[in-house]
Amino acid sequence: MMLDASEIRSLELFDANCRLGPGEFTGSTAPVTSLRLLEEMARVGIHEALVYHSTAAQYAPNDGNAQLLSEIEGRPLLHGSYVALPHYTGEVKAPAGWVEVMLSSAIRAVRLLPRSHRYMLNDWCLEELLEHLAPHNIPVFLDFNRTHWAEDVVDYDQVASICKRHPMLPVILVREGIGSTRCLYSLLERFQNVFIEISYYQAAGGLADITRRYGAERLLFGTGLPDYSAGPAIAMLGYADLSFADKKKIAGDNLRRLLASAGLNPPYTV
Amino acid sequence: MRIIDCHAHLGRFKQTPILYPDAESMVRVMDVARVETLCVSSFLSIGPDCRLGNNTVAAATRAFPKRIVGYAVVNPNRPEEIQQELDRCFQNPGMRAIKLHPAFHNYSIMESGYQAAFAYAGEHAIPILSHEWGNPAFLEELSGRYPQIDFIIAHTGFWNGRSDFQYAGVLQRRANVFVDLVYSNVYYEVLERMVEQVGAEKILWGSDFPLHDLGYQLGRVLFSKLDDAQRTMILGGNMLRILGKSGVKL
């Protein structure tokens, strides 16, 4: 079997791990503007994407979140995700106000970068924010800036603690690698609110194995664009030993369901 | 388009579970992805026990002679064993190349413990794939000293596609030096830039299967902006040429 372009398109891919804006190590030809990103998505067969902004992740969340809103305006296939921080330093509003502004901007996903932004996921650092996100079922994407699967960059104890404290809060681990498999399976076993974004999870047979053990609902398609190529994750999903229905869940329907649960509804669906 | 994987493995791996640890299950997955042949070394060989790992690879090549080609692995920390182990391995017609793993064996490729392996490969015109090749000047000297050996640089030389590609010069100058694509990180358009710098005829596709997913590693080529002729060379044509020189008829 070679991959069939029409089959890829019929999966209605929804990229859960995609960024706008030039990054710290983005090359000059990478698709960093909304127009170029949409062109690249069309070239490889991705229908829509959940995007955050490099300025938010790699400079200052407030600045980048505002930039994100302006760059996705009028782009119905790009859906925004805010980058958040603990608020005690005054860099961002206190959670009640911050979440209210986010919801009013039709943003229904949050990305946390504790390693890059140098804070902890422990309750003493992040609990107020999570307490305000949980009632709205806002999916929380945890990004530890992994650059290789053998790096020990994730404190899974902290992840487990969040999942335990907030069992209704969807927690998505971004860019997990094969070196984390033993921790990931343990989390998937114990916490129903843990999800794995697959852009870097290239364990041979891994998607089918996780689906068999825990259900396709626990996996979200993502690419890592624009720093990384989209093709590998698409091909991995296309070749996976899974039913079309399960592939379609991973490809985008799981993310659509999570966002709908947080209040983001069509017309974003295909 | 024929797909030949120049860099795969066999067995289990200490850092993560392997879901296809034997040749039979691997061949089933290869059939789905239309991968014709894997060139494999054992995880056991690049780990603690070369001899036992090489035996499992030899057995796999006997069970699937058209589908699996074997790499013999030697450990430079036990240099006195190298000649004998390579002699033993290459008694098996399915063992056709040498794989070296300086990182796991914690021994620099540029140190003396590997000299016996280079001499053996030179004497018998056997290709060598190494996880790393150290300083490009070392590979330049070595590939000049042994023009009968095809040298394969693994893992794109760990190039990120933006900084200077340190092996570009030796790849351009030496007809017997190649680079494989196995790398967990697939930076945006790194393959297109690599083709620009060294040419598609110097690039080999590999997967690290069954550690990494065949589909994932195929995706870097299938979704690239290369033309069909370039993809054909990279996915299999170049490795078929290298194996053909070693007498492998696939």
Short mmCIF file of C-alpha atoms in Angstrom, two decimals:
data_model
loop_
_atom_site.label_atom_id
_atom_site.label_comp_id
_atom_site.label_asym_id
_atom_site.label_seq_id
_atom_site.Cartn_x
_atom_site.Cartn_y
_atom_site.Cartn_z
CA MET A 1 0.00 0.00 0.00
CA MET A 2 1.25 3.47 -0.84
CA LEU A 3 -0.56 6.33 0.81
CA ASP A 4 -3.58 7.52 -1.09
CA ALA A 5 -4.08 11.29 -1.14
CA SER A 6 -7.86 11.04 -1.22
CA GLU A 7 -7.81 8.73 1.80
CA ILE A 8 -5.61 11.18 3.67
CA ARG A 9 -8.03 13.99 2.89
CA SER A 10 -10.99 11.89 3.97
CA LEU A 11 -9.42 11.66 7.44
CA GLU A 12 -10.09 15.41 7.81
CA LEU A 13 -6.79 16.02 9.56
CA PHE A 14 -6.87 18.59 12.35
CA ASP A 15 -3.36 19.49 13.49
CA ALA A 16 -3.21 19.75 17.29
CA ASN A 17 0.40 20.92 17.42
CA CYS A 18 1.03 23.77 15.06
CA ARG A 19 2.50 27.23 15.48
CA LEU A 20 2.39 30.60 13.79
CA GLY A 21 5.33 32.95 13.71
CA PRO A 22 9.08 32.54 13.29
CA GLY A 23 10.64 30.45 16.04
CA GLU A 24 14.00 30.36 17.73
CA PHE A 25 15.22 27.64 15.39
CA THR A 26 12.86 27.97 12.43
CA GLY A 27 14.51 27.95 9.04
CA SER A 28 13.95 30.68 6.47
CA THR A 29 11.69 28.63 4.18
CA ALA A 30 9.36 27.37 6.90
CA PRO A 31 5.67 28.35 6.68
CA VAL A 32 5.40 30.81 9.57
CA THR A 33 2.68 33.15 8.31
CA SER A 34 -0.97 32.17 8.30
CA LEU A 35 -1.09 32.24 4.51
CA ARG A 36 2.03 30.10 4.08
CA LEU A 37 0.88 27.72 6.78
CA LEU A 38 -2.46 27.23 5.08
CA GLU A 39 -0.67 26.59 1.78
CA GLU A 40 1.54 23.94 3.38
CA MET A 41 -1.45 22.35 5.09
CA ALA A 42 -3.25 22.17 1.75
CA ARG A 43 -0.17 20.68 0.06
CA VAL A 44 0.07 17.79 2.51
CA GLY A 45 -3.66 17.32 3.12
CA ILE A 46 -4.28 18.87 6.53
CA HIS A 47 -7.71 20.45 6.77
CA GLU A 48 -7.37 22.68 9.82
CA ALA A 49 -5.06 23.45 12.70
CA LEU A 50 -5.01 24.57 16.29
CA VAL A 51 -2.27 27.17 16.45
CA TYR A 52 -0.40 29.11 19.10
CA HIS A 53 2.05 31.91 18.41
CA SER A 54 5.84 31.84 18.67
CA THR A 55 5.84 35.27 20.29
CA ALA A 56 3.67 33.86 23.09
CA ALA A 57 5.79 30.74 23.54
CA GLN A 58 9.24 32.20 22.99
CA TYR A 59 8.90 35.83 24.08
CA ALA A 60 5.89 36.99 26.12
CA PRO A 61 2.46 35.30 26.33
CA ASN A 62 0.41 38.51 26.39
CA ASP A 63 2.13 39.92 23.32
CA GLY A 64 1.96 36.66 21.43
CA ASN A 65 -1.63 35.86 22.30
CA ALA A 66 -2.68 39.25 20.94
CA GLN A 67 -0.61 38.69 17.82
CA LEU A 68 -2.24 35.30 17.38
CA LEU A 69 -5.71 36.79 17.37
CA SER A 70 -4.84 39.27 14.66
CA GLU A 71 -3.09 36.65 12.50
CA ILE A 72 -5.92 34.10 12.58
CA GLU A 73 -8.65 36.65 12.01
CA GLY A 74 -10.49 35.76 8.82
CA ARG A 75 -8.77 32.35 8.68
CA PRO A 76 -11.54 29.91 9.63
CA LEU A 77 -9.28 26.87 9.32
CA LEU A 78 -6.86 28.20 11.95
CA HIS A 79 -8.08 28.00 15.55
CA GLY A 80 -6.26 29.76 18.32
CA SER A 81 -4.62 28.43 21.46
CA TYR A 82 -3.38 30.80 24.15
CA VAL A 83 -0.13 30.43 26.03
CA ALA A 84 -0.57 30.83 29.78
CA LEU A 85 1.65 31.55 32.78
CA PRO A 86 1.28 31.52 36.55
CA HIS A 87 -0.07 34.99 37.28
CA TYR A 88 1.71 35.88 40.52
CA THR A 89 4.41 37.97 38.81
CA GLY A 90 1.81 40.23 37.25
CA GLU A 91 2.87 39.42 33.69
CA VAL A 92 -0.62 38.13 32.95
CA LYS A 93 -3.98 38.85 34.53
CA ALA A 94 -5.24 36.78 37.43
CA PRO A 95 -6.95 33.60 36.17
CA ALA A 96 -10.56 34.73 36.58
CA GLY A 97 -10.06 37.72 34.30
CA TRP A 98 -7.58 35.99 32.00
CA VAL A 99 -9.91 33.06 31.31
CA GLU A 100 -12.86 35.40 30.79
CA VAL A 101 -10.93 37.37 28.14
CA MET A 102 -9.77 34.17 26.50
CA LEU A 103 -13.29 32.78 26.27
CA SER A 104 -14.62 36.03 24.88
CA SER A 105 -12.01 35.78 22.12
CA ALA A 106 -13.31 32.33 21.14
CA ILE A 107 -10.10 30.68 22.34
CA ARG A 108 -10.74 27.24 23.76
CA ALA A 109 -7.29 25.76 24.29
CA VAL A 110 -4.31 26.63 26.47
CA ARG A 111 -0.66 25.73 26.07
CA LEU A 112 1.71 25.57 29.01
CA LEU A 113 5.48 25.57 28.56
CA PRO A 114 6.78 25.04 32.09
CA ARG A 115 10.32 24.15 31.04
CA SER A 116 10.80 27.08 28.69
CA HIS A 117 9.04 29.56 30.98
CA ARG A 118 10.70 28.16 34.09
CA TYR A 119 7.87 27.31 36.44
CA MET A 120 6.43 24.19 37.96
CA LEU A 121 3.14 22.39 37.41
CA ASN A 122 2.72 21.83 41.15
CA ASP A 123 -0.42 23.02 42.89
CA TRP A 124 1.42 25.83 44.71
CA CYS A 125 2.35 27.35 41.35
CA LEU A 126 -0.48 26.64 38.94
CA GLU A 127 -3.55 25.62 40.88
CA GLU A 128 -5.47 28.87 40.56
CA LEU A 129 -5.16 28.84 36.78
CA LEU A 130 -6.18 25.20 36.49
CA GLU A 131 -9.14 25.77 38.81
CA HIS A 132 -10.42 28.36 36.38
CA LEU A 133 -9.78 26.27 33.26
CA ALA A 134 -11.28 23.03 34.52
CA PRO A 135 -14.92 24.15 34.79
CA HIS A 136 -14.81 25.12 31.09
CA ASN A 137 -13.17 21.82 30.00
CA ILE A 138 -10.40 23.79 28.35
CA PRO A 139 -7.86 21.39 26.83
CA VAL A 140 -4.44 22.06 28.33
CA PHE A 141 -1.47 21.27 26.10
CA LEU A 142 1.73 20.57 28.03
CA ASP A 143 4.80 21.42 25.98
CA PHE A 144 8.19 20.61 27.49
CA ASN A 145 10.23 21.71 24.45
CA ARG A 146 11.39 18.20 23.73
CA THR A 147 14.08 18.07 21.06
CA HIS A 148 14.96 14.38 21.37
CA TRP A 149 13.14 11.30 22.60
CA ALA A 150 15.94 10.35 24.99
CA GLU A 151 15.79 13.66 26.89
CA ASP A 152 14.37 13.59 30.41
CA VAL A 153 12.45 16.85 30.19
CA VAL A 154 9.07 15.93 31.64
CA ASP A 155 8.26 15.61 35.33
CA TYR A 156 5.58 12.95 34.99
CA ASP A 157 4.91 13.13 38.69
CA GLN A 158 3.68 16.69 38.19
CA VAL A 159 1.60 15.63 35.21
CA ALA A 160 0.04 12.83 37.23
CA SER A 161 -0.69 15.25 40.03
CA ILE A 162 -2.60 17.59 37.70
CA CYS A 163 -4.58 14.70 36.28
CA LYS A 164 -5.45 13.51 39.76
CA ARG A 165 -6.48 16.96 40.99
CA HIS A 166 -8.49 17.79 37.86
CA PRO A 167 -9.93 14.58 36.42
CA MET A 168 -12.23 16.45 34.03
CA LEU A 169 -9.48 18.65 32.61
CA PRO A 170 -8.15 17.31 29.29
CA VAL A 171 -4.34 17.16 29.58
CA ILE A 172 -2.53 16.73 26.27
CA LEU A 173 1.15 15.82 26.28
CA VAL A 174 2.79 17.42 23.26
CA ARG A 175 5.69 16.01 21.27
CA GLU A 176 6.15 12.95 23.41
CA GLY A 177 8.73 10.48 22.17
CA ILE A 178 9.41 6.77 22.24
CA GLY A 179 11.67 7.12 25.25
CA SER A 180 8.65 8.06 27.36
CA THR A 181 6.53 5.04 26.51
CA ARG A 182 6.73 3.36 29.90
CA CYS A 183 5.66 6.56 31.67
CA LEU A 184 2.98 7.35 29.08
CA TYR A 185 1.31 3.96 29.34
CA SER A 186 1.27 4.29 33.12
CA LEU A 187 -0.43 7.68 32.83
CA LEU A 188 -2.92 6.43 30.21
CA GLU A 189 -3.72 3.48 32.46
CA ARG A 190 -4.52 5.60 35.49
CA PHE A 191 -5.92 8.85 34.16
CA GLN A 192 -8.72 9.05 31.63
CA ASN A 193 -8.02 12.74 31.02
CA VAL A 194 -4.54 12.17 29.55
CA PHE A 195 -4.08 12.44 25.79
CA ILE A 196 -0.99 12.02 23.62
CA GLU A 197 -0.25 14.27 20.65
CA ILE A 198 1.54 12.11 18.09
CA SER A 199 3.81 14.40 16.05
CA TYR A 200 6.95 12.86 17.58
CA TYR A 201 5.57 9.62 18.97
CA GLN A 202 7.04 7.31 16.34
CA ALA A 203 7.10 4.00 18.19
CA ALA A 204 6.68 1.31 15.56
CA GLY A 205 3.12 0.06 15.96
CA GLY A 206 2.59 2.49 18.81
CA LEU A 207 -0.63 4.07 17.61
CA ALA A 208 -2.32 0.70 17.15
CA ASP A 209 -1.03 -0.58 20.48
CA ILE A 210 -2.27 2.45 22.43
CA THR A 211 -5.59 2.25 20.59
CA ARG A 212 -5.95 -1.43 21.46
CA ARG A 213 -5.15 -0.84 25.12
CA TYR A 214 -6.73 2.54 25.80
CA GLY A 215 -8.84 3.49 22.77
CA ALA A 216 -8.18 5.74 19.79
CA GLU A 217 -9.80 8.56 21.77
CA ARG A 218 -6.54 9.08 23.67
CA LEU A 219 -4.46 10.11 20.65
CA LEU A 220 -4.39 13.44 18.81
CA PHE A 221 -2.80 14.03 15.42
CA GLY A 222 -0.21 16.82 15.32
CA THR A 223 2.78 17.83 13.21
CA GLY A 224 5.09 20.33 14.90
CA LEU A 225 4.84 22.67 11.92
CA PRO A 226 6.58 24.94 11.07
CA ASP A 227 9.79 23.69 12.72
CA TYR A 228 9.19 20.09 11.67
CA SER A 229 7.79 18.44 8.55
CA ALA A 230 4.19 17.33 8.60
CA GLY A 231 4.70 14.28 6.39
CA PRO A 232 6.00 11.81 9.00
CA ALA A 233 3.00 12.05 11.33
CA ILE A 234 0.57 11.90 8.41
CA ALA A 235 2.25 8.82 6.94
CA MET A 236 2.49 7.12 10.33
CA LEU A 237 -1.24 7.55 10.81
CA GLY A 238 -1.98 6.55 7.23
CA TYR A 239 0.00 3.30 7.49
CA ALA A 240 -1.12 2.44 11.03
CA ASP A 241 -2.81 -0.90 11.61
CA LEU A 242 -6.08 0.78 12.55
CA SER A 243 -9.62 0.94 11.20
CA PHE A 244 -10.56 4.01 9.20
CA ALA A 245 -12.90 5.01 12.02
CA ASP A 246 -10.08 4.94 14.57
CA LYS A 247 -7.72 6.78 12.23
CA LYS A 248 -10.34 9.47 11.76
CA LYS A 249 -10.72 9.91 15.50
CA ILE A 250 -6.96 10.38 15.90
CA ALA A 251 -6.74 12.52 12.76
CA GLY A 252 -9.07 15.18 14.06
CA ASP A 253 -12.36 14.07 15.54
CA ASN A 254 -10.87 13.68 19.02
CA LEU A 255 -9.63 17.27 18.98
CA ARG A 256 -12.94 18.49 17.56
CA ARG A 257 -14.71 16.70 20.41
CA LEU A 258 -12.43 18.25 23.05
CA LEU A 259 -12.85 21.74 21.62
CA ALA A 260 -16.61 21.29 21.33
CA SER A 261 -16.70 20.22 24.94
CA ALA A 262 -14.94 23.49 25.75
CA GLY A 263 -17.53 25.42 23.75
CA LEU A 264 -15.92 25.79 20.34
CA ASN A 265 -18.49 24.58 17.86
CA PRO A 266 -18.94 24.48 14.10
CA PRO A 267 -18.53 26.12 11.58
CA TYR A 268 -14.94 24.93 12.15
CA THR A 269 -15.85 21.36 11.22
CA VAL A 270 -15.44 20.23 7.62
CA MET B 1 9.39 2.34 -6.72
CA ARG B 2 11.46 -0.13 -4.69
CA ILE B 3 11.91 0.58 -0.98
CA ILE B 4 15.06 -0.72 0.67
CA ASP B 5 15.73 0.19 4.29
CA CYS B 6 19.46 0.64 4.87
CA HIS B 7 19.23 1.08 8.64
CA ALA B 8 16.97 -1.13 10.70
CA HIS B 9 17.31 -3.39 13.71
CA LEU B 10 16.15 -6.64 15.24
CA GLY B 11 15.21 -7.61 18.76
CA ARG B 12 14.40 -5.66 21.91
CA PHE B 13 15.67 -2.34 23.20
CA LYS B 14 16.37 -1.36 26.79
CA GLN B 15 14.91 2.13 26.61
CA THR B 16 11.47 1.34 25.24
CA PRO B 17 9.24 -1.63 24.43
CA ILE B 18 9.56 -3.08 20.94
CA LEU B 19 6.27 -4.30 19.49
CA TYR B 20 7.80 -6.22 16.56
CA PRO B 21 10.83 -7.93 18.09
CA ASP B 22 11.17 -10.81 15.62
CA ALA B 23 11.66 -11.15 11.88
CA GLU B 24 8.24 -12.67 11.23
CA SER B 25 6.31 -9.77 12.71
CA MET B 26 8.62 -7.26 11.05
CA VAL B 27 8.03 -8.74 7.62
CA ARG B 28 4.27 -8.44 8.11
CA VAL B 29 4.66 -4.71 8.76
CA MET B 30 7.06 -4.35 5.83
CA ASP B 31 4.40 -5.85 3.56
CA VAL B 32 1.88 -3.19 4.59
CA ALA B 33 4.32 -0.36 3.95
CA ARG B 34 5.66 -2.00 0.77
CA VAL B 35 9.16 -2.07 2.15
CA GLU B 36 10.95 -4.74 0.18
CA THR B 37 14.09 -5.32 2.24
CA LEU B 38 15.48 -4.31 5.60
CA CYS B 39 19.18 -4.19 6.37
CA VAL B 40 19.29 -4.97 10.07
CA SER B 41 21.63 -5.12 13.03
CA SER B 42 20.62 -6.55 16.35
CA PHE B 43 19.95 -4.28 19.32
CA LEU B 44 21.74 -6.95 21.31
CA SER B 45 24.83 -6.54 19.13
CA ILE B 46 24.96 -2.77 19.39
CA GLY B 47 24.42 -3.34 23.11
CA PRO B 48 26.18 -5.89 25.28
CA ASP B 49 26.55 -9.07 23.21
CA CYS B 50 27.69 -8.83 19.59
CA ARG B 51 28.06 -12.54 19.05
CA LEU B 52 24.60 -13.57 20.23
CA GLY B 53 23.00 -10.61 18.46
CA ASN B 54 24.79 -11.38 15.21
CA ASN B 55 23.51 -14.96 15.47
CA THR B 56 19.90 -13.75 15.64
CA VAL B 57 20.46 -11.55 12.59
CA ALA B 58 22.03 -14.41 10.65
CA ALA B 59 19.03 -16.59 11.52
CA ALA B 60 16.66 -13.88 10.30
CA THR B 61 18.51 -13.61 6.99
CA ARG B 62 18.22 -17.37 6.55
CA ALA B 63 14.48 -17.27 7.29
CA PHE B 64 13.83 -14.31 4.96
CA PRO B 65 16.70 -14.20 2.47
CA LYS B 66 15.10 -11.65 0.13
CA ARG B 67 13.64 -9.51 2.87
CA ILE B 68 16.38 -9.20 5.46
CA VAL B 69 20.05 -8.40 4.91
CA GLY B 70 22.35 -8.64 7.90
CA TYR B 71 24.84 -6.24 9.42
CA ALA B 72 27.57 -7.81 11.53
CA VAL B 73 28.41 -5.74 14.60
CA VAL B 74 31.70 -5.74 16.45
CA ASN B 75 32.67 -4.13 19.73
CA PRO B 76 35.88 -2.04 19.76
CA ASN B 77 36.26 -2.58 23.50
CA ARG B 78 37.19 -6.18 22.64
CA PRO B 79 39.36 -5.58 19.56
CA GLU B 80 41.05 -8.98 19.73
CA GLU B 81 37.67 -10.59 18.93
CA ILE B 82 36.89 -8.52 15.83
CA GLN B 83 38.65 -10.49 13.11
CA GLN B 84 37.30 -13.83 14.32
CA GLU B 85 33.76 -12.52 14.78
CA LEU B 86 33.66 -10.98 11.31
CA ASP B 87 35.05 -14.17 9.79
CA ARG B 88 32.34 -16.11 11.57
CA CYS B 89 29.55 -13.73 10.57
CA PHE B 90 30.45 -13.52 6.90
CA GLN B 91 30.33 -17.29 6.55
CA ASN B 92 26.60 -16.63 6.40
CA PRO B 93 25.55 -15.41 2.95
CA GLY B 94 22.87 -13.15 4.42
CA MET B 95 25.41 -11.06 6.34
CA ARG B 96 26.56 -8.40 3.91
CA ALA B 97 27.75 -5.33 5.80
CA ILE B 98 29.17 -4.05 9.07
CA LYS B 99 27.38 -1.83 11.56
CA LEU B 100 29.29 0.14 14.20
CA HIS B 101 27.78 1.94 17.19
CA PRO B 102 30.44 4.06 18.87
CA ALA B 103 27.87 5.75 21.14
CA PHE B 104 26.42 2.62 22.74
CA HIS B 105 29.84 0.98 22.89
CA ASN B 106 31.19 4.19 24.40
CA TYR B 107 34.23 4.23 22.14
CA SER B 108 35.23 6.87 19.62
CA ILE B 109 35.10 5.81 15.98
CA MET B 110 38.48 7.50 15.54
CA GLU B 111 40.26 5.34 18.12
CA SER B 112 42.36 2.27 17.41
CA GLY B 113 39.82 -0.37 18.45
CA TYR B 114 37.98 -0.03 15.16
CA GLN B 115 41.03 -0.42 12.92
CA ALA B 116 40.61 -4.20 12.65
CA ALA B 117 37.05 -3.73 11.40
CA PHE B 118 38.15 -1.18 8.79
CA ALA B 119 40.96 -3.44 7.60
CA TYR B 120 38.60 -6.41 7.32
CA ALA B 121 36.02 -4.38 5.41
CA GLY B 122 38.74 -3.08 3.11
CA GLU B 123 40.06 -6.53 2.40
CA HIS B 124 36.60 -7.87 1.54
CA ALA B 125 34.96 -4.69 0.12
CA ILE B 126 32.22 -4.67 2.74
CA PRO B 127 30.05 -1.57 3.35
CA ILE B 128 30.14 -0.01 6.82
CA LEU B 129 27.29 1.85 8.47
CA SER B 130 28.25 3.74 11.60
CA HIS B 131 26.04 5.60 14.05
CA GLU B 132 28.59 8.40 13.86
CA TRP B 133 31.85 9.10 12.08
CA GLY B 134 33.45 11.75 14.29
CA ASN B 135 35.42 14.48 12.62
CA PRO B 136 34.67 14.74 8.85
CA ALA B 137 38.41 14.86 8.22
CA PHE B 138 38.70 11.41 9.75
CA LEU B 139 36.04 10.05 7.38
CA GLU B 140 37.70 11.80 4.46
CA GLU B 141 41.01 10.13 5.23
CA LEU B 142 39.43 6.74 5.90
CA SER B 143 37.28 6.73 2.75
CA GLY B 144 40.36 7.68 0.73
CA ARG B 145 42.40 4.93 2.31
CA TYR B 146 39.68 2.34 1.60
CA PRO B 147 37.98 3.29 -1.69
CA GLN B 148 36.57 -0.23 -1.94
CA ILE B 149 34.42 0.32 1.19
CA ASP B 150 31.11 2.17 0.96
CA PHE B 151 30.81 4.28 4.11
CA ILE B 152 27.34 5.19 5.37
CA ILE B 153 26.85 8.10 7.75
CA ALA B 154 23.84 7.32 9.95
CA HIS B 155 21.13 9.65 11.20
CA THR B 156 21.69 12.45 8.64
CA GLY B 157 24.95 13.11 10.47
CA PHE B 158 22.59 14.61 13.10
CA TRP B 159 22.16 17.64 10.87
CA ASN B 160 19.38 20.08 11.69
CA GLY B 161 19.09 21.46 8.16
CA ARG B 162 20.09 25.00 9.12
CA SER B 163 23.63 24.94 10.42
CA ASP B 164 26.56 23.92 8.23
CA PHE B 165 26.27 20.28 7.21
CA GLN B 166 29.64 19.12 8.44
CA TYR B 167 29.74 16.04 6.21
CA ALA B 168 28.69 17.83 3.01
CA GLY B 169 32.27 18.19 1.81
CA VAL B 170 33.25 14.55 2.23
CA LEU B 171 29.94 13.45 0.69
CA GLN B 172 30.61 15.66 -2.33
CA ARG B 173 34.23 14.59 -2.75
CA ARG B 174 34.07 10.87 -2.04
CA ALA B 175 32.07 8.58 -4.31
CA ASN B 176 32.09 5.92 -1.59
CA VAL B 177 30.49 8.01 1.18
CA PHE B 178 26.72 8.09 1.73
CA VAL B 179 24.35 9.44 4.35
CA ASP B 180 21.18 7.84 5.70
CA LEU B 181 18.00 9.60 6.69
CA VAL B 182 17.18 7.85 9.94
CA TYR B 183 16.62 10.58 12.47
CA SER B 184 13.77 11.00 14.90
CA ASN B 185 13.71 14.75 14.24
CA VAL B 186 12.42 15.61 10.78
CA TYR B 187 13.19 19.30 10.49
CA TYR B 188 11.23 21.24 7.92
CA GLU B 189 12.65 20.71 4.41
CA VAL B 190 15.89 19.23 5.75
CA LEU B 191 15.75 16.55 3.06
CA GLU B 192 15.32 19.07 0.26
CA ARG B 193 18.32 21.03 1.55
CA MET B 194 20.37 17.87 1.87
CA VAL B 195 19.62 16.97 -1.74
CA GLU B 196 20.69 20.46 -2.81
CA GLN B 197 24.01 20.09 -1.01
CA VAL B 198 25.07 16.50 -1.74
CA GLY B 199 22.68 15.18 -4.41
CA ALA B 200 19.97 12.52 -4.16
CA GLU B 201 22.40 9.84 -5.30
CA LYS B 202 24.28 10.10 -1.97
CA ILE B 203 21.24 9.73 0.30
CA LEU B 204 19.82 6.44 1.59
CA TRP B 205 16.47 5.86 3.23
CA GLY B 206 16.35 4.08 6.55
CA SER B 207 13.92 3.82 9.42
CA ASP B 208 15.45 2.45 12.64
CA PHE B 209 12.47 0.06 12.54
CA PRO B 210 11.30 -1.63 14.78
CA LEU B 211 12.35 1.17 17.14
CA HIS B 212 10.83 3.83 14.91
CA ASP B 213 7.75 3.52 12.76
CA LEU B 214 8.24 2.63 9.10
CA GLY B 215 5.41 4.92 8.03
CA TYR B 216 6.79 7.87 9.99
CA GLN B 217 10.20 7.57 8.35
CA LEU B 218 8.68 6.98 4.91
CA GLY B 219 6.64 10.15 5.35
CA ARG B 220 9.73 12.33 5.27
CA VAL B 221 10.35 11.25 1.67
CA LEU B 222 6.79 10.67 0.43
CA PHE B 223 5.64 14.15 1.49
CA SER B 224 8.84 15.92 0.45
CA LYS B 225 9.07 18.28 -2.51
CA LEU B 226 11.49 16.00 -4.35
CA ASP B 227 10.67 14.59 -7.78
CA ASP B 228 10.01 10.91 -8.44
CA ALA B 229 13.51 10.24 -9.76
CA GLN B 230 15.05 11.60 -6.57
CA ARG B 231 12.63 9.66 -4.39
CA THR B 232 13.37 6.46 -6.30
CA MET B 233 17.10 6.84 -5.70
CA ILE B 234 16.70 7.67 -2.01
CA LEU B 235 14.06 5.10 -1.11
CA GLY B 236 15.90 2.17 -2.61
CA GLY B 237 17.90 2.70 -5.75
CA ASN B 238 21.05 3.88 -4.04
CA MET B 239 21.11 1.09 -1.48
CA LEU B 240 20.40 -1.50 -4.16
CA ARG B 241 23.51 -0.25 -5.94
CA ILE B 242 25.62 -0.53 -2.77
CA LEU B 243 24.33 -4.02 -2.00
CA GLY B 244 24.78 -5.03 -5.62
CA LYS B 245 28.48 -4.21 -5.39
CA SER B 246 28.62 -6.59 -2.41
CA GLY B 247 27.05 -9.32 -4.49
CA VAL B 248 23.54 -9.06 -3.08
CA LYS B 249 20.92 -9.76 -5.70
CA LEU B 250 17.50 -8.56 -4.58
#
